[in-house]
mmCIF file with all atom_site columns, C-alpha atoms in Angstrom:
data_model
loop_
_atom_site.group_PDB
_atom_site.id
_atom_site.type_symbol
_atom_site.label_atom_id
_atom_site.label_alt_id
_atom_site.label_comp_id
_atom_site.label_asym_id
_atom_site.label_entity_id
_atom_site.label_seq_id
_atom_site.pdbx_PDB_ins_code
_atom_site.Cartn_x
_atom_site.Cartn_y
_atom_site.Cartn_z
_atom_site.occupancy
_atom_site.B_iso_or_equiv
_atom_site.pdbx_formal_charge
_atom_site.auth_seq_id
_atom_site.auth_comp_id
_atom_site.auth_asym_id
_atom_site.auth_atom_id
_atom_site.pdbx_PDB_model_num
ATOM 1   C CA . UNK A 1 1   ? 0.000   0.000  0.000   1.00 0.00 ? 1   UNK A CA 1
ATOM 2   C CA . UNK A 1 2   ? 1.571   2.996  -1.100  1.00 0.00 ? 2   UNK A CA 1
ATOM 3   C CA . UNK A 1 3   ? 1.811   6.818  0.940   1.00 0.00 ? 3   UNK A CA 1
ATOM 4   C CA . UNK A 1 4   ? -1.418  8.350  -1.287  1.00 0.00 ? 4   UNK A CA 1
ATOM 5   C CA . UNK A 1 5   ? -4.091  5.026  -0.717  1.00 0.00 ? 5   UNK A CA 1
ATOM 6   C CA . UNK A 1 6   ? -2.971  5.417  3.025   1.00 0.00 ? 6   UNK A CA 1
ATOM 7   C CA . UNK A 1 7   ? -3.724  8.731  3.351   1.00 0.00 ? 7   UNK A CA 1
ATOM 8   C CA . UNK A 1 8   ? -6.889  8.324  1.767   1.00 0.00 ? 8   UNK A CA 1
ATOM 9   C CA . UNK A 1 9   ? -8.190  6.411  3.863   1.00 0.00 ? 9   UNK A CA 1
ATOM 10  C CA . UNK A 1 10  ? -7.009  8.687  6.710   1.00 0.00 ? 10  UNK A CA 1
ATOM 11  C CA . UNK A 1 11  ? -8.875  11.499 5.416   1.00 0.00 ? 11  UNK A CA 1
ATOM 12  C CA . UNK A 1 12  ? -11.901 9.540  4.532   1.00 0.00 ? 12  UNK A CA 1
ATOM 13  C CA . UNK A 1 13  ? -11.937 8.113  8.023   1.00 0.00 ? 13  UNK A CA 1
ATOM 14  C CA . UNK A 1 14  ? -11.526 10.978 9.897   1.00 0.00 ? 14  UNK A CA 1
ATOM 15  C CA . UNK A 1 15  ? -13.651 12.863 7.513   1.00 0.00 ? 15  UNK A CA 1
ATOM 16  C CA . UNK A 1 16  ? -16.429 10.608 9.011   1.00 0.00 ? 16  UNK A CA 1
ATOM 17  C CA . UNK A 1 17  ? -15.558 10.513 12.710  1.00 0.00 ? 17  UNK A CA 1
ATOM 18  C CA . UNK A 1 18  ? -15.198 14.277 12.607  1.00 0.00 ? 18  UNK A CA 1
ATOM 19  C CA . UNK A 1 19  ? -18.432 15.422 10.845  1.00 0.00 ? 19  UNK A CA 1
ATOM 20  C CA . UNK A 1 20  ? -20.349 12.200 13.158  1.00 0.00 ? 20  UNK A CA 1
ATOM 21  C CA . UNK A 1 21  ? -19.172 14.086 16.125  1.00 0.00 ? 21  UNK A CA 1
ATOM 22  C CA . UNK A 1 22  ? -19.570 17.768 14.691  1.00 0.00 ? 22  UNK A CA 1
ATOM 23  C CA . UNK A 1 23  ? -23.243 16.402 14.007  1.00 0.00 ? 23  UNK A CA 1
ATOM 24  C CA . UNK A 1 24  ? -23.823 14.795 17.368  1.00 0.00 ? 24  UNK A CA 1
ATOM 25  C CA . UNK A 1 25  ? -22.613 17.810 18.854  1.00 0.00 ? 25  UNK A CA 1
ATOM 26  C CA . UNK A 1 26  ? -24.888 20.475 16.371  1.00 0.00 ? 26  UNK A CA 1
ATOM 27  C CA . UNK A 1 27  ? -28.101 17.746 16.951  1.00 0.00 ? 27  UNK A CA 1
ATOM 28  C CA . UNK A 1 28  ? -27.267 18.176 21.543  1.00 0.00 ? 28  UNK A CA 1
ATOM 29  C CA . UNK A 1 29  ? -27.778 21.401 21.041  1.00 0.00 ? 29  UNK A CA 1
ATOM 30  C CA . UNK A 1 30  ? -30.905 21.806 19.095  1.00 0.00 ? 30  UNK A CA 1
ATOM 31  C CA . UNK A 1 31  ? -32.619 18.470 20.761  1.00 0.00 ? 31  UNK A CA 1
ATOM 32  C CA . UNK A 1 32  ? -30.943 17.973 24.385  1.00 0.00 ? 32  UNK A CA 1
ATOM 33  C CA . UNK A 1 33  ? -32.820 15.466 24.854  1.00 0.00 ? 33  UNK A CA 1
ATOM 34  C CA . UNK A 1 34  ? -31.129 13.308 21.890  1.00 0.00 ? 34  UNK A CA 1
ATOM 35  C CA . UNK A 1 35  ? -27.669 12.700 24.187  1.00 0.00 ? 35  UNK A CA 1
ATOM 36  C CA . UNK A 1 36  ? -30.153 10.086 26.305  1.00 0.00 ? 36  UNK A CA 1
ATOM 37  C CA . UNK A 1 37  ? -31.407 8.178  23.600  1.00 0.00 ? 37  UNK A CA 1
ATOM 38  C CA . UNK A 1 38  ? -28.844 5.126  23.630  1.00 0.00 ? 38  UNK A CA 1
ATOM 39  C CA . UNK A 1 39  ? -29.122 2.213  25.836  1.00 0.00 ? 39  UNK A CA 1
ATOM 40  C CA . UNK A 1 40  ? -33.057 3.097  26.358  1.00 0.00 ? 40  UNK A CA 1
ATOM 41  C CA . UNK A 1 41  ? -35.911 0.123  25.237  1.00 0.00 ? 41  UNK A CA 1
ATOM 42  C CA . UNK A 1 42  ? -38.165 2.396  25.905  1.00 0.00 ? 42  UNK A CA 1
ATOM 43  C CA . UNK A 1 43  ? -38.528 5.113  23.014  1.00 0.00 ? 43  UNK A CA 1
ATOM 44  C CA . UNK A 1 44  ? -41.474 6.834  22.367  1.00 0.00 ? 44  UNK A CA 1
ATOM 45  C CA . UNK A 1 45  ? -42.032 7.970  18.697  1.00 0.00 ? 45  UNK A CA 1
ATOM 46  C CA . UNK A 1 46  ? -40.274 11.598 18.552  1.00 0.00 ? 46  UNK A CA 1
ATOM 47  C CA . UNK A 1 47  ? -37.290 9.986  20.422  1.00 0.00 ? 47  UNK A CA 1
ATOM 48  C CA . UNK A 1 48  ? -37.140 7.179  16.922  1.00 0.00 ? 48  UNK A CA 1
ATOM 49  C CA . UNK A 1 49  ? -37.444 10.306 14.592  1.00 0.00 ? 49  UNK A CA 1
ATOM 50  C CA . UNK A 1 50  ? -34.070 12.018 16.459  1.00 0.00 ? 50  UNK A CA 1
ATOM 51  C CA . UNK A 1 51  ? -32.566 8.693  16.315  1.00 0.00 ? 51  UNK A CA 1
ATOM 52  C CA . UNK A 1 52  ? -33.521 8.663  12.416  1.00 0.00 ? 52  UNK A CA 1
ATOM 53  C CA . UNK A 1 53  ? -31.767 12.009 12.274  1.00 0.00 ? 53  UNK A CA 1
ATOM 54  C CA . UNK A 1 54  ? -28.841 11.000 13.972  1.00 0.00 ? 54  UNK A CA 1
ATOM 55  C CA . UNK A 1 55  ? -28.893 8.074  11.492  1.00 0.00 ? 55  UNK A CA 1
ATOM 56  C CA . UNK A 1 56  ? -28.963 10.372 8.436   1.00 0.00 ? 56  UNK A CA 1
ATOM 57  C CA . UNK A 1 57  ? -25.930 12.319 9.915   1.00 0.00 ? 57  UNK A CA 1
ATOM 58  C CA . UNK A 1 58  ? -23.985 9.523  10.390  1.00 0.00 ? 58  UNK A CA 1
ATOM 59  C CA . UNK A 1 59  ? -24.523 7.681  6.463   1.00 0.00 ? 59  UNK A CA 1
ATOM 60  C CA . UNK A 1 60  ? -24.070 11.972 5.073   1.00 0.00 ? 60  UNK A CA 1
ATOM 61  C CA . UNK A 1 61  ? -20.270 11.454 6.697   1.00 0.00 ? 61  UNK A CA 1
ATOM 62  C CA . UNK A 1 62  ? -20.101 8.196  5.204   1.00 0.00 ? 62  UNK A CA 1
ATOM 63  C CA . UNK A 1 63  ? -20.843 9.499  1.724   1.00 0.00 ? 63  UNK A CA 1
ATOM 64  C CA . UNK A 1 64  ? -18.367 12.601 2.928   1.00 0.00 ? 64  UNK A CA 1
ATOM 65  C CA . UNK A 1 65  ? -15.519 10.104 3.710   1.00 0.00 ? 65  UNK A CA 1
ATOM 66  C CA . UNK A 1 66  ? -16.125 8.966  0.426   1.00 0.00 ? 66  UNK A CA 1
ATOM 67  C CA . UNK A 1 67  ? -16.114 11.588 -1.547  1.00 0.00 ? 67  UNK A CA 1
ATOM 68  C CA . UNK A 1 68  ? -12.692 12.654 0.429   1.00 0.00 ? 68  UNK A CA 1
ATOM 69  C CA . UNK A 1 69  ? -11.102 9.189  -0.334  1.00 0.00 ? 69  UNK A CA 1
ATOM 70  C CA . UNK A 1 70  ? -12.221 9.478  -4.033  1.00 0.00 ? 70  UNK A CA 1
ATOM 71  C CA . UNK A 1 71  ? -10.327 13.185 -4.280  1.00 0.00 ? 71  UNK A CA 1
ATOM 72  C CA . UNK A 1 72  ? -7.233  12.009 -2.695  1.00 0.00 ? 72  UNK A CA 1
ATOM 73  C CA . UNK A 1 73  ? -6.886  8.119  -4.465  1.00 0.00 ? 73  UNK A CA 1
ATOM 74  C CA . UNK A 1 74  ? -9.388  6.705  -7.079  1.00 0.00 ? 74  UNK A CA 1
ATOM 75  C CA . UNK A 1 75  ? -8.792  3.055  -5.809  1.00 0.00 ? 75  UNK A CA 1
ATOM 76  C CA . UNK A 1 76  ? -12.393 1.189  -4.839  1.00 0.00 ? 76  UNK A CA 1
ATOM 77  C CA . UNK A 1 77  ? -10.075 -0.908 -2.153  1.00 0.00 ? 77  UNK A CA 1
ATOM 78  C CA . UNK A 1 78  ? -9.717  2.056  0.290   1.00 0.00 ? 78  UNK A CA 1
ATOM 79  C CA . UNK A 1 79  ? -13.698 2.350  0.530   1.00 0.00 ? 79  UNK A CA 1
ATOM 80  C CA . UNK A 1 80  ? -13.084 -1.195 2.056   1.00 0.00 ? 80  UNK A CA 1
ATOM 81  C CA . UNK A 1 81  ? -10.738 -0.151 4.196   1.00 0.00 ? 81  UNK A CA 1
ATOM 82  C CA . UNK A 1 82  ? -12.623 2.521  5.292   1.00 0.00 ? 82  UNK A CA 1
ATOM 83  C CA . UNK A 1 83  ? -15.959 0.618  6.130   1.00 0.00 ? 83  UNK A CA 1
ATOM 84  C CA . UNK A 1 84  ? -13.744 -1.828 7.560   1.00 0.00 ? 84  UNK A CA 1
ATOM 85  C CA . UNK A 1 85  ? -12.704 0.918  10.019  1.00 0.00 ? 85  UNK A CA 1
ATOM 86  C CA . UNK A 1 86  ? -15.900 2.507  10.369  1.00 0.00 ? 86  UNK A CA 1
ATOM 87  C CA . UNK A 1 87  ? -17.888 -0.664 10.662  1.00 0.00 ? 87  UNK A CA 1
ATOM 88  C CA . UNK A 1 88  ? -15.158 -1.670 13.755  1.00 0.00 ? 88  UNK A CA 1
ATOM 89  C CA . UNK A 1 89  ? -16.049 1.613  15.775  1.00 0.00 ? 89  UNK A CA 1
ATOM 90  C CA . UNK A 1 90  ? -19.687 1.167  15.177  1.00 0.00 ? 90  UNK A CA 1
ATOM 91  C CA . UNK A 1 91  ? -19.744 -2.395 16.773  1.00 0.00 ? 91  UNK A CA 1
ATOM 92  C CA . UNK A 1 92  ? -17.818 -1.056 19.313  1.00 0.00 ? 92  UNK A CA 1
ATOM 93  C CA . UNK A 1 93  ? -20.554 1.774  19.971  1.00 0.00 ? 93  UNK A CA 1
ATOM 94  C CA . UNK A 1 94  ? -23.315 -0.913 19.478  1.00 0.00 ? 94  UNK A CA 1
ATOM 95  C CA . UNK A 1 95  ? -21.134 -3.325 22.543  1.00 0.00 ? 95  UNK A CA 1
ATOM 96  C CA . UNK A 1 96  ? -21.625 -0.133 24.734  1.00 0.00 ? 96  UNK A CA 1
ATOM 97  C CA . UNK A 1 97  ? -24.812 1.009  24.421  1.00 0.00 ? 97  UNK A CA 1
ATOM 98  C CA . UNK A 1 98  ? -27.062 -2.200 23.336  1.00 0.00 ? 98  UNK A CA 1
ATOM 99  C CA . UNK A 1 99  ? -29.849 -0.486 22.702  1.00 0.00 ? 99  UNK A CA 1
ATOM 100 C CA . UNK A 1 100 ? -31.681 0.533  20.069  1.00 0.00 ? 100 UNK A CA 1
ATOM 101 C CA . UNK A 1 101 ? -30.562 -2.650 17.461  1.00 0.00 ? 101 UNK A CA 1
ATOM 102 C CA . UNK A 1 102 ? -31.886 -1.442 15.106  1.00 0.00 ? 102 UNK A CA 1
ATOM 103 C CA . UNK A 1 103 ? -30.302 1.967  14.818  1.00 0.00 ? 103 UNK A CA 1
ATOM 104 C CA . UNK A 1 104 ? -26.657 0.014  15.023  1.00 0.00 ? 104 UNK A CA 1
ATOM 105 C CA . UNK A 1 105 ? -27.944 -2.607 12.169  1.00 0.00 ? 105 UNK A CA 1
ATOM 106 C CA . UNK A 1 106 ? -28.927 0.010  9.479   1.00 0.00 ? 106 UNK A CA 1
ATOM 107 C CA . UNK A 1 107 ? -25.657 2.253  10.378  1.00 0.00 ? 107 UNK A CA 1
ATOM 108 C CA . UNK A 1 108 ? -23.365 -0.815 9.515   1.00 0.00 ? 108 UNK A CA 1
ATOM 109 C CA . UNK A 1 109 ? -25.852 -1.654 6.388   1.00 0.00 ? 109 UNK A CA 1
ATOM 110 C CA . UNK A 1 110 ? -25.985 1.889  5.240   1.00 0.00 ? 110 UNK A CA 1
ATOM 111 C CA . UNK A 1 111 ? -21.878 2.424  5.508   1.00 0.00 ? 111 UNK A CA 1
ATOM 112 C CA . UNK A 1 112 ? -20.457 0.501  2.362   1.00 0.00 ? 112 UNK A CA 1
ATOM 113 C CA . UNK A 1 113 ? -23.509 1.845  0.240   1.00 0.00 ? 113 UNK A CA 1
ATOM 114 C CA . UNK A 1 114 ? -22.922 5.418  0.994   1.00 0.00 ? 114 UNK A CA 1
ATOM 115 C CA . UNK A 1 115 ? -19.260 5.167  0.959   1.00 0.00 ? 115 UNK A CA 1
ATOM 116 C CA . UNK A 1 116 ? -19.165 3.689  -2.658  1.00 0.00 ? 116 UNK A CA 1
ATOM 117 C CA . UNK A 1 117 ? -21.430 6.237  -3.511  1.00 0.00 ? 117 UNK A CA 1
ATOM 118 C CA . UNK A 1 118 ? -19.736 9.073  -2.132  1.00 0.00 ? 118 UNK A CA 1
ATOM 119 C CA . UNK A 1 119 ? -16.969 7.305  -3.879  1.00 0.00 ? 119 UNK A CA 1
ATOM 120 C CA . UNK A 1 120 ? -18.176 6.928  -7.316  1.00 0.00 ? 120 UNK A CA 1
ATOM 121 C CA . UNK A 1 121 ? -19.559 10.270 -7.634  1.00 0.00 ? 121 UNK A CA 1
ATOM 122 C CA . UNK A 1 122 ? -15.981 12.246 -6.150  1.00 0.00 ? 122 UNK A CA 1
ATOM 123 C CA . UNK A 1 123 ? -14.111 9.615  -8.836  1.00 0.00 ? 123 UNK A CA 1
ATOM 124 C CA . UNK A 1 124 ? -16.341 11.398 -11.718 1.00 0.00 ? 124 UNK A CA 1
ATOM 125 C CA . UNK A 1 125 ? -13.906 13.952 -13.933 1.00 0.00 ? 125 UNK A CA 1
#
């Protein structure tokens, strides 16, 4: 793997982690009440919709990271990589937290999709 895949999938990475958490932090401070929503069984139908939002924020990034990984390196490999990575930290969230399943089962679903997306549209000249 050579210096310019590597640092695509860098970027594209922490393209994603940064705009999750810039996201997270923009969606605390219009809805407070969306910082409680995780390891609840509980969740009453505006509580699914911020979760839905949250969702959408989270697969955007995705499609970011790969729009940044397609401007840096036009290889399809380091999308892999980069759900690879992505998909680790989300299991990792989903470990913690538990609940809701099915919020952690459509972010891992929806990462490769909007990655290659992201990816095929920033590999466009």
């Amino acid at each position: 793997m050579n210096w310019k895949n590597s640092l695509a999938i860098a970027s594209g990475f922490f393209t994603i982690v940064f705009l999750s958490i810039a996201f997270a932090l923009l969606e605390s401070q219009i809805y407070p009440e969306s910082t409680e929503l995780f390891g609840r069984t509980d969740l009453n139908i505006h509580e699914w919709y911020l979760l839905l939002l949250k969702l959408s924020a989270n697969l955007f990034s995705c499609f970011l990271g790969g729009l940044v990984i397609a401007f840096i390196s036009k290889n399809i490999q380091n999308i892999i990589w980069g759900c690879a990575f992505i998909t680790l930290i989300i299991i990792w969230l989903w470990y913690s937290t538990k609940s809701p399943t099915l919020f952690w089962i459509l972010s891992i679903i929806g990462i490769f999709p909007n990655m290659y997306l992201g990816h095929r549209l920033g590999g466009k000249n």
